[in-house]
Coordinates of C-alpha atoms and ligand atoms in Angstrom, one line a residue:
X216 CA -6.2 265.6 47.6
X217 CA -4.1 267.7 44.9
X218 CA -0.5 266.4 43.9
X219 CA 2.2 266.7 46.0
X220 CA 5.7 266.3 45.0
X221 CA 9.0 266.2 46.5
X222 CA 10.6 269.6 45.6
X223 CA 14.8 268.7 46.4
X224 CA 15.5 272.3 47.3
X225 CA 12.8 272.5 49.8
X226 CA 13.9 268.9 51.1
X227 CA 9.9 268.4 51.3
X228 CA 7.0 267.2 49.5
X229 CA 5.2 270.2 48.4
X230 CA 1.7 270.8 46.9
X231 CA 1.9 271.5 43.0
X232 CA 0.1 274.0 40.9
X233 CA 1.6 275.7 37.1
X234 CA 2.8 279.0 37.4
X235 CA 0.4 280.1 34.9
X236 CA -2.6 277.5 36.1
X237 CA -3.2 275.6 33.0
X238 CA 0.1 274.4 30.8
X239 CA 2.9 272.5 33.2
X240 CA 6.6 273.7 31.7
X241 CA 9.0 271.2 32.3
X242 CA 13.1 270.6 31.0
X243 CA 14.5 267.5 31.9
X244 CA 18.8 266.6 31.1
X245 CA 18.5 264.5 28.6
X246 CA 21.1 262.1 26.7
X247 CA 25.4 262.7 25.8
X248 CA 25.0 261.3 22.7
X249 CA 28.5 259.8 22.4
X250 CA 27.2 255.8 22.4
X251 CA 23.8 253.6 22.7
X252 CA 22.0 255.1 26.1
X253 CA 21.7 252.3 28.7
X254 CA 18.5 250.9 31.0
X255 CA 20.3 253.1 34.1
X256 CA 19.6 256.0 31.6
X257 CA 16.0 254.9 30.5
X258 CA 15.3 254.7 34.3
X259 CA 15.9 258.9 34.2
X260 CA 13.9 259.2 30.7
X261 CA 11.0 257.0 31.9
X262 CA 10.8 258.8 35.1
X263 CA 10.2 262.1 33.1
X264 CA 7.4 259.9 30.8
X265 CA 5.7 259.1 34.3
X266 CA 5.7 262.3 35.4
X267 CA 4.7 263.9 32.2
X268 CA 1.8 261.4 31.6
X269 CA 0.3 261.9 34.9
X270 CA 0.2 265.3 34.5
X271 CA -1.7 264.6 31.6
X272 CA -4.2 261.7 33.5
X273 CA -5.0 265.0 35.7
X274 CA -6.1 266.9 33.1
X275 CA -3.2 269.2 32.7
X276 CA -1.2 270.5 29.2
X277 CA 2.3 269.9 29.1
X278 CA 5.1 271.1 27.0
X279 CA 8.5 269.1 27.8
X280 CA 11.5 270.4 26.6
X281 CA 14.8 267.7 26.8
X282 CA 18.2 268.5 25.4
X283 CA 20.2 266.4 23.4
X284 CA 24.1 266.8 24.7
X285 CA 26.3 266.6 21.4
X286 CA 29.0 268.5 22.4
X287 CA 31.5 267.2 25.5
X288 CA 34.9 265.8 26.4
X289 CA 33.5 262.3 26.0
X290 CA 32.1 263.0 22.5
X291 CA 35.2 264.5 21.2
X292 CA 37.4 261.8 22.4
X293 CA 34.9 259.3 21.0
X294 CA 34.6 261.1 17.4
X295 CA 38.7 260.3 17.6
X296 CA 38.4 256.6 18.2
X297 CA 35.9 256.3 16.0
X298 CA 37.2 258.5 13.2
X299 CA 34.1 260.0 12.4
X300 CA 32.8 263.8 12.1
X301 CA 31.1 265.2 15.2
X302 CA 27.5 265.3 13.4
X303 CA 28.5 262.2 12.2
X304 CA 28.8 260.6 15.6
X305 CA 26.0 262.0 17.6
X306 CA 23.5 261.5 14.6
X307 CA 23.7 257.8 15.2
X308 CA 23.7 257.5 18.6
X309 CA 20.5 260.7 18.8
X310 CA 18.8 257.8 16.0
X311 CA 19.5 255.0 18.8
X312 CA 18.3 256.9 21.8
X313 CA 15.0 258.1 20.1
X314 CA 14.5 254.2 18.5
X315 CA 15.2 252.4 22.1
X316 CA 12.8 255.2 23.7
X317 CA 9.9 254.7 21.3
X318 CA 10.4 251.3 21.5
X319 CA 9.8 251.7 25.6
X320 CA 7.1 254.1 24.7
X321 CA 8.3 257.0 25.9
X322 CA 6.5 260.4 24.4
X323 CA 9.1 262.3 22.9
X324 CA 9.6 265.3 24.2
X325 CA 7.8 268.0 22.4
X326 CA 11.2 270.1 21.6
X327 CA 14.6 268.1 21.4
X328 CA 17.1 270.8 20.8
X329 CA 20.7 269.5 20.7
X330 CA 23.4 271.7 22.1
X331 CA 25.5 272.8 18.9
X332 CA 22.4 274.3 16.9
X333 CA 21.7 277.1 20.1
X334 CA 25.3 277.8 20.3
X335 CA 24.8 281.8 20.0
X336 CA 21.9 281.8 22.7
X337 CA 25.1 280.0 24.9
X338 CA 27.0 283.0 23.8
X339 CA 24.2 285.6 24.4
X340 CA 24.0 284.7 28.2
X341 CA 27.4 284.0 29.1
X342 CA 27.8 287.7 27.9
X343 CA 24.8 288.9 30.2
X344 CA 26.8 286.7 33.0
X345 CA 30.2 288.4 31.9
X346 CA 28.3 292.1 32.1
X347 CA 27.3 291.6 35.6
X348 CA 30.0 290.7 36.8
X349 CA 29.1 287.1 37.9
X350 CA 31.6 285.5 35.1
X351 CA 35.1 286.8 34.1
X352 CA 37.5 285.8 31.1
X353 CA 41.1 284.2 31.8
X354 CA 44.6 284.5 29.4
X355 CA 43.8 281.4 27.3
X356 CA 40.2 283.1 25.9
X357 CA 38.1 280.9 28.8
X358 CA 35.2 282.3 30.5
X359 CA 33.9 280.8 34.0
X360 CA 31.4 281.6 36.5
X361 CA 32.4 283.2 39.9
X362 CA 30.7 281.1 42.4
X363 CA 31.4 283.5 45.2
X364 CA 29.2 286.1 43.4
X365 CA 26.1 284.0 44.0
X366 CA 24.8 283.8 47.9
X367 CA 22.6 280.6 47.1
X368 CA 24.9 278.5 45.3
X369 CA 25.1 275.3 47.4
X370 CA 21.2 275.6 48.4
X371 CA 19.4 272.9 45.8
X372 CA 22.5 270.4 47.2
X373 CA 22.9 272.0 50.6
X374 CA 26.3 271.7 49.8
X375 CA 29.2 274.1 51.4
X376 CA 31.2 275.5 49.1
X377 CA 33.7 276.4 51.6
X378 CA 34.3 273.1 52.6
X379 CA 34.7 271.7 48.9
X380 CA 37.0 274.3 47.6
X381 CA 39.9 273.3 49.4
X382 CA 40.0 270.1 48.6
X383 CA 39.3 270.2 44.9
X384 CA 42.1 270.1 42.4
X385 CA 42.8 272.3 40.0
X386 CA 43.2 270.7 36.6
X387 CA 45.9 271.5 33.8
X388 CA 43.7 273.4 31.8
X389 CA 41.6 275.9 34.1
X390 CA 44.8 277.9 35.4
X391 CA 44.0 281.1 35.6
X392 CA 40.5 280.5 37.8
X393 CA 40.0 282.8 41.0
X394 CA 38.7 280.1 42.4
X395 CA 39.0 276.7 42.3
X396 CA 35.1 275.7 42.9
X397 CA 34.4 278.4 39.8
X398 CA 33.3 276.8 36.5
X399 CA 33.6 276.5 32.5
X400 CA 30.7 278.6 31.0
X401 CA 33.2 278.6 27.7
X402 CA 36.3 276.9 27.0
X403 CA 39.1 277.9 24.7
X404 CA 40.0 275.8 22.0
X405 CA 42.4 273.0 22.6
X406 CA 45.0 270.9 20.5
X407 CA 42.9 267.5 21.2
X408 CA 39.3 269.3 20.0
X409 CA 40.7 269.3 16.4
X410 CA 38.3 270.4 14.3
X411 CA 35.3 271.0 16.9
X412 CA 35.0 275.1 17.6
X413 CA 32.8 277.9 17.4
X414 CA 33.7 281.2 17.1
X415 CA 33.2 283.8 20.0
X416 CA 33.6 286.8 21.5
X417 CA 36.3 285.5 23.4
X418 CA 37.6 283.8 20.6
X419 CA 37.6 280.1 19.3
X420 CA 36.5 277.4 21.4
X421 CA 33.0 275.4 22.8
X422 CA 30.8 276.3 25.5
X423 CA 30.5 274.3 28.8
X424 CA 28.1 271.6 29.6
X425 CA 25.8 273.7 32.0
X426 CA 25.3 276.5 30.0
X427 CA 23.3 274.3 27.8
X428 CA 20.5 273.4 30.0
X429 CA 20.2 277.5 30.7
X430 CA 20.1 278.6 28.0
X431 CA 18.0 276.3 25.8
X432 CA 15.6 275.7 29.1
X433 CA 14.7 279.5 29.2
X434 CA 14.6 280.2 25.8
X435 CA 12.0 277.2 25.1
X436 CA 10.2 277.6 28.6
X437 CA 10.8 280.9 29.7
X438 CA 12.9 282.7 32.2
X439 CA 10.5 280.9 35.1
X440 CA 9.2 277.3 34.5
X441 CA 7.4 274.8 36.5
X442 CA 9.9 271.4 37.0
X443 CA 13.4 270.6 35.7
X444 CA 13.9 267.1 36.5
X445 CA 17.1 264.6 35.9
X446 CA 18.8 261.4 37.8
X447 CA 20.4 262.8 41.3
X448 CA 23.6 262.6 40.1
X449 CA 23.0 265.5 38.5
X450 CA 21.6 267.7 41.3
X451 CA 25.2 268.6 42.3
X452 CA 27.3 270.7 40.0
X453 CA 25.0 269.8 37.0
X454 CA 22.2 272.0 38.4
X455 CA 23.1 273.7 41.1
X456 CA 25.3 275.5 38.0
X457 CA 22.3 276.0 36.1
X458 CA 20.7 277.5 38.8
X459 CA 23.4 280.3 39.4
X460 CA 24.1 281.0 35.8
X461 CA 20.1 281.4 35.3
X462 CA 18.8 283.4 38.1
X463 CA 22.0 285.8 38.1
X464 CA 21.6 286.5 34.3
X465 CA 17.8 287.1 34.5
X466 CA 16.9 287.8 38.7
X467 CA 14.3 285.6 38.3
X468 CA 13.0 282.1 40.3
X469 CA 14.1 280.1 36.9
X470 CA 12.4 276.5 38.0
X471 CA 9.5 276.0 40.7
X472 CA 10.2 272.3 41.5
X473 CA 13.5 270.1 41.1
X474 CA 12.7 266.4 40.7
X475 CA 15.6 263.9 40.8
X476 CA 14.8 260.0 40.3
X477 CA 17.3 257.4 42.1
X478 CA 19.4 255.4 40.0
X479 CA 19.4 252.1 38.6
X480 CA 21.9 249.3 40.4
X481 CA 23.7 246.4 39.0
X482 CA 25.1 244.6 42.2
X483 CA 24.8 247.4 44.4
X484 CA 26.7 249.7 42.0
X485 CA 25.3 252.4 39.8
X486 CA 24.8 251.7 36.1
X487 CA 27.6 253.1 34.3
X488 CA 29.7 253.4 31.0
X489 CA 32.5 253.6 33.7
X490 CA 32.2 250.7 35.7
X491 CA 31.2 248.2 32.3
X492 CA 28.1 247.2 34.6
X493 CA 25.5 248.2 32.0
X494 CA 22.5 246.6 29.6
X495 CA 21.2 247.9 26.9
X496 CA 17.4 247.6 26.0
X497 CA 18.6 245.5 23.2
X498 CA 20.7 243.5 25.3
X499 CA 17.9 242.7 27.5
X500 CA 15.4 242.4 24.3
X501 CA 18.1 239.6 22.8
X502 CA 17.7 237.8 26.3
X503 CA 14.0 237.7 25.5
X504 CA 12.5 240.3 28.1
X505 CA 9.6 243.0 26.5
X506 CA 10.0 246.5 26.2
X507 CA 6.9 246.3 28.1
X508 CA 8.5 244.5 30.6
X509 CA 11.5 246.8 31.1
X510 CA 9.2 249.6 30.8
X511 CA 7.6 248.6 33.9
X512 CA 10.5 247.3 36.2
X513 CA 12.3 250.6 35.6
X514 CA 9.0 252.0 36.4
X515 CA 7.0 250.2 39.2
X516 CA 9.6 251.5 42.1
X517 CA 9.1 254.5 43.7
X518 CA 11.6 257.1 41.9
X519 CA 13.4 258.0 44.6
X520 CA 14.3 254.2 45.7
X521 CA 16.7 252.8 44.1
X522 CA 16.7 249.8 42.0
X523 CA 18.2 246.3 41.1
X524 CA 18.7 245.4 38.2
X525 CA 18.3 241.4 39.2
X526 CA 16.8 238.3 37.2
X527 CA 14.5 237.8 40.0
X528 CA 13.1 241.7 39.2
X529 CA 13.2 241.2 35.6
X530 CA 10.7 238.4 35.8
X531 CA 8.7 239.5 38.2
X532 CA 8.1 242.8 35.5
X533 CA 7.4 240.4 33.0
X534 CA 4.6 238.5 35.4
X535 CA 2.6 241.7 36.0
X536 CA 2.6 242.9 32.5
X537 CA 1.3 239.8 31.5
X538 CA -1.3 239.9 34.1
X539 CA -2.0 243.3 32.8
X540 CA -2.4 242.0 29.0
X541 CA -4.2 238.9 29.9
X542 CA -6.5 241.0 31.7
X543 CA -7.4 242.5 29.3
X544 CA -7.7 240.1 26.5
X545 CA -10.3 238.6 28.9
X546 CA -12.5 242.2 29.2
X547 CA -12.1 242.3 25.5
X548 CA -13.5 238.8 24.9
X549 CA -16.8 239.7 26.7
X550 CA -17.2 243.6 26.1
X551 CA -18.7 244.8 22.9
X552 CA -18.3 248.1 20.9
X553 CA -21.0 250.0 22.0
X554 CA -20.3 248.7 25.9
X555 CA -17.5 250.8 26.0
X556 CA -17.8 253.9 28.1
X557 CA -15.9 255.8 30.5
X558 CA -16.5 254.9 34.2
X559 CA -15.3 256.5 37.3
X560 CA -14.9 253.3 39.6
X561 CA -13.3 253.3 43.1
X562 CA -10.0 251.6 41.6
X563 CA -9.9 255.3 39.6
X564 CA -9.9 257.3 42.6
X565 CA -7.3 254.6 44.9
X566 CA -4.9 255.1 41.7
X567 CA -5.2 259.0 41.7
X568 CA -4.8 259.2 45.7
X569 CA -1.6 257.1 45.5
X570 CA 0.0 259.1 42.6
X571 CA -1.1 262.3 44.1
X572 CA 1.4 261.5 47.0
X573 CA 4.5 261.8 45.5
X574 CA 3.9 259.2 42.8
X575 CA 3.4 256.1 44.9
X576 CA 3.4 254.1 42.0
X577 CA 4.2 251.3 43.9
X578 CA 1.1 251.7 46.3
X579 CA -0.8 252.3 42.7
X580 CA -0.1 249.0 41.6
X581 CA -1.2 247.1 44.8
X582 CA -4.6 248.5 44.4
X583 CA -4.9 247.9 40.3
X584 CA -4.0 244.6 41.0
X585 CA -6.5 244.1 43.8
X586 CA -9.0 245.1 41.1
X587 CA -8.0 243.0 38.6
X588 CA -8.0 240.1 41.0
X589 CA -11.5 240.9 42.6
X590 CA -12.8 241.2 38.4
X591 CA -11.4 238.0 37.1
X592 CA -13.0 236.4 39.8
X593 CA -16.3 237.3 38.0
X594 CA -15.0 236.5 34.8
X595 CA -14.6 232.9 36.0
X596 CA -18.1 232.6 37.5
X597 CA -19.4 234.4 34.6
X598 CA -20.7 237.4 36.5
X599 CA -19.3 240.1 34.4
X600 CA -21.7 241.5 32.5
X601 CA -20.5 243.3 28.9
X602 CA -21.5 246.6 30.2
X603 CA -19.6 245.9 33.1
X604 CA -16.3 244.7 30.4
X605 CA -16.9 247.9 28.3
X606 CA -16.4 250.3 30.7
X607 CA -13.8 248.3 33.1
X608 CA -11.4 248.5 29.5
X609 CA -11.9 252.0 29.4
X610 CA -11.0 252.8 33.1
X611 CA -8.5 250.0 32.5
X612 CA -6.9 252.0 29.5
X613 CA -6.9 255.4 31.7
X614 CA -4.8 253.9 33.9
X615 CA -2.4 252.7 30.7
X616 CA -2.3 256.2 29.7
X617 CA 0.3 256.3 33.1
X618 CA 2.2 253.4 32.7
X619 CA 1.8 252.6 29.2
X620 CA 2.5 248.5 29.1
X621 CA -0.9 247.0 29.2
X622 CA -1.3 247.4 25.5
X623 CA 0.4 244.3 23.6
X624 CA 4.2 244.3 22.7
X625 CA 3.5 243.9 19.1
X626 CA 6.4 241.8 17.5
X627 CA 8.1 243.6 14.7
X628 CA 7.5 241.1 11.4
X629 CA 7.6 241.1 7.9
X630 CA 5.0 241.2 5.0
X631 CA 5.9 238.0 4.1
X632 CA 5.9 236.6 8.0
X633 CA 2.5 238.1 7.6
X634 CA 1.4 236.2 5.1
X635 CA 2.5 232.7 6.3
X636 CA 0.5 233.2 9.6
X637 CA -2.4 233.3 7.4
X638 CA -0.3 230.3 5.1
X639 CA -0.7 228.3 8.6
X640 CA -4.1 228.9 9.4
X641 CA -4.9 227.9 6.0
X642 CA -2.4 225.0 6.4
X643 CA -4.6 224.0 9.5
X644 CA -8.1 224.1 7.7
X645 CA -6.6 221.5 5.4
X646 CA -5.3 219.6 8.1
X647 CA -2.0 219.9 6.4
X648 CA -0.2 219.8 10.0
X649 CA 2.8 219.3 8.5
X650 CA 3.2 222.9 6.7
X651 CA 1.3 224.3 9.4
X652 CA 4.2 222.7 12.1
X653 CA 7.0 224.1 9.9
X654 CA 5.7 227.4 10.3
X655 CA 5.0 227.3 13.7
X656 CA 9.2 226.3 14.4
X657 CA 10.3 229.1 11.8
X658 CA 8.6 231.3 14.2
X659 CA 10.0 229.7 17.3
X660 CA 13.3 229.7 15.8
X661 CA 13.0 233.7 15.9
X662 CA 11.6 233.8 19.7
X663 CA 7.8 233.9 18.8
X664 CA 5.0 231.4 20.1
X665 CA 1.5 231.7 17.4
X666 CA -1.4 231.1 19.9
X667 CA -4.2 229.9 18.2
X668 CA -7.8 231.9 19.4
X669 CA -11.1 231.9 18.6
X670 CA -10.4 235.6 17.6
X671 CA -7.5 234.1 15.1
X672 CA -4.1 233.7 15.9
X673 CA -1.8 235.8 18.2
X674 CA 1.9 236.2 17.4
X675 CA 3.5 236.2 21.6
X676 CA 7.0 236.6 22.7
X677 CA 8.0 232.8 23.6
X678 CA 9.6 233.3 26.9
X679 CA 9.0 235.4 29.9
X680 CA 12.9 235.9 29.8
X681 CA 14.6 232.8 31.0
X682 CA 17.7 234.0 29.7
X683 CA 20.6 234.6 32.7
X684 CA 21.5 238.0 32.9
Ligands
AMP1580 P1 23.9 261.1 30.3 O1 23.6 260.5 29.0 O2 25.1 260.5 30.9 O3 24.1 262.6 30.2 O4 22.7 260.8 31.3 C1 21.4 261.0 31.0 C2 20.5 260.8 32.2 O5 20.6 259.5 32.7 C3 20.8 261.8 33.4 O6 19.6 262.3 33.9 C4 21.4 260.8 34.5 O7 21.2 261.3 35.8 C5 20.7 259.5 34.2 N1 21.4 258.3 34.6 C6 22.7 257.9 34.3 N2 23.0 256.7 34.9 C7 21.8 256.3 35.6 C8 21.5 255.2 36.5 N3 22.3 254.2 36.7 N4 20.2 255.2 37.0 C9 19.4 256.2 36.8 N5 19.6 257.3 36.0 C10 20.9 257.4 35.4
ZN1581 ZN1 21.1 269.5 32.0

């Protein structure tokens, strides 16, 4: 069975191939770097990991492209509070965004372009737009995109733009628009943007959010690419913009399948900035929960379901992914170096069929975990042979090349934290168990439990997050 996804502007699952057979092309909105991105936000950038690594698991190239958003209303108003220079502001929070998404072991993208550095490829197609008549200039030196001049706008949202334009307001600013459902592709310099302009044809001012996506998607991807994927808030204007300003400058398709992932609740609400419902990964790393652990929660859920963010959830992430790594501590135990080879076993092939559909993750799991249950019941009768454990860690390892949390959470320490786990092992040779106990607290004092092996010792996370959200 190949892979089928659900394409949102055919409303249906639909079989996927590259347009070009062999390298998969895909944008996906990525982060307003005004402040530290929260888990609701991971839940979008892990969705686009999942998708991009299972590409990978069948065997296809990718090239991912993901904007950085430094420039917008929220981001100016913020560099005001904060009294700090634009490139000042969004350096910091682009540094926390790529630290919290390394730390969740998300693949960076393989381009990151941030909006202010492609600002004259912005200009470039907002002219193209201007000189075909699909965008028009207004008294104030704005430029916006004439809605009615596109027949398909409204078709990836199946909204109807007749409907929503009477019931829209106008705001102060965008006087002069022909219609009020027609939007910013460049907006004329204001009192409140201070310092932040560009200069233009049209003279002084910043381009619109949507143009962004155009413009640095096509010129990284090409005029036609395979998937464009971001949360569903964004299907509606965010990319049903995009669409129109792309296929009217170039005639082209511009993106084969749109993929939207469900948000992340708190309480039945979306995670926002807006509604002060929202965790960060730090937050929920303080509280005592693994990366590995959030990794999969936001994961393990099919993405278009949405998801609680509950205790009860939180815990039961941090259960399988210790399943997971326990799992395979055991294979490690009885497989040797030269038993490890890559396998094709059944559990391979249940994995693959569940993905294929949509990304059944969720279904995926179920059947991995049958596996594992049906294995460590050998273990404990000491039927597993270490041919068997060498090549169950590689297939084992495949299927961590999807969802990336089996291998350990390794706990950031020090050199000299370092040395005095090999201080206590020494301490505990010389049955000095006083030195050796005084070690052990310093590290529980800092959340860590050493687990003594026959291997050596293991530095673990002490709780499964007990803390209350
Ligand atoms: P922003 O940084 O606000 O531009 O958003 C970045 C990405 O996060 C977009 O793809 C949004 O759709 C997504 N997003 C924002 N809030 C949530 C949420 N609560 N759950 C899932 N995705 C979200
Ligand atoms: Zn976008």
């Amino acid at each position: 069975m190949s892979l089928k996804l659900f394409n949102t502007l055919s409303g249906k699952p639909e079989s996927f191939k590259p347009l070009d057979d062999k390298t998969v092309r895909i944008y996906s909105c990525g982060p307003t770097v005004y402040d530290v991105p929260h888990i609701g936000n991971f839940r979008a950038f892990l969705f686009f990991d999942l998708v991009k690594r299972y590409l990978r698991f069948l065997g296809y190239e990718v090239n991912h492209v993901m904007n950085i958003t430094d420039i917008d209303d929220k981001i100016i108003a913020r560099c005001g509070e904060e009294g700090k220079s634009l490139s000042e502001l969004t350096n910091e929070y682009r540094a926390a965004f790529e630290k919290d998404a390394v730390s969740l072991r998300i693949d960076l993208p393989d381009t990151l372009p941030a909006a202010t550095d492609h600002i004259d490829d912005m200009i470039d197609l907002i002219k193209q737009l201007i000189d075909k008549d699909y965008a028009y200039l207004t008294d104030d030196g704005s430029v916006f995109f004439k809605i009615g001049s596109f027949p398909n706008y409204g078709r990836l949202s199946n909204i109807d733009t007749s409907q929503l334009s009477s019931t829209e307001r106008v705001t102060d600013d965008e006087y002069g628009k022909e219609n009020p459902q027609d939007f910013a592709l460049w907006k004329a310099w204001k009192e409140e943007d201070g310092e932040i302009e560009w200069e233009s044809p049209w003279g002084r001012g910043r381009p619109g959010w949507h143009i962004e996506c155009s413009a640095m998607s096509m010129k990284y991807l090409g005029e036609e690419f395979d998937i464009h994927c971001g949360g569903v808030d964004l299907i509606f204007p965010h990319h049903e913009n995009e669409i129109a300003q792309s296929v009217c400058a170039t005639d082209k398709l511009f993106v084969n399948f749109w993929l939207h992932c469900e948000h992340l609740l708190v309480n039945g609400a979306k995670m926002s900035k807006s509604l002060q419902n929202f965790y960060t990964i730090t937050d929920l790393i303080n509280r005592g929960y693994t990366a590995s652990a959030i990794r999969y929660l936001l994961t393990s859920s099919h993405y278009r379901h949405k998801v609680d963010l509950t205790e009860e959830h939180l815990l039961a992430a941090s259960q399988a992914v210790n399943r997971f790594q326990d799992f395979r501590r055991r294979l490690e135990k009885l497989a040797t170096s030269s038993s490890r080879h890559e396998a094709d076993l059944p559990v391979l092939d249940e994995f693959r069929k569940a993905m294929n559909n949509d990304l059944n993750i969720a279904k995926a799991m179920g059947k991995v975990f049958d596996w594992i249950r049906e294995v460590n019941r050998k273990i404990d009768s000491n039927e597993l042979t270490t041919e068997e454990a060498g090549s169950f860690i590689e297939v084992l390892d495949k299927i961590d090349s999807v969802i990336a949390v089996v291998s350990d959470d390794k706990p950031e320490i020090t050199d000299e934290e370092a040395t005095m786990i090999d201080e206590r092992e020494k301490a505990r040779q010389e049955k000095n168990w006083s030195r050796a106990d005084e070690i052990r607290d310093y590290f529980r004092s800092r959340g860590f439990e050493l687990e003594d092996t026959p291997d050596g010792t293991i530095l673990k996370r002490s709780k499964e997050g007990s803390d209350k959200l």
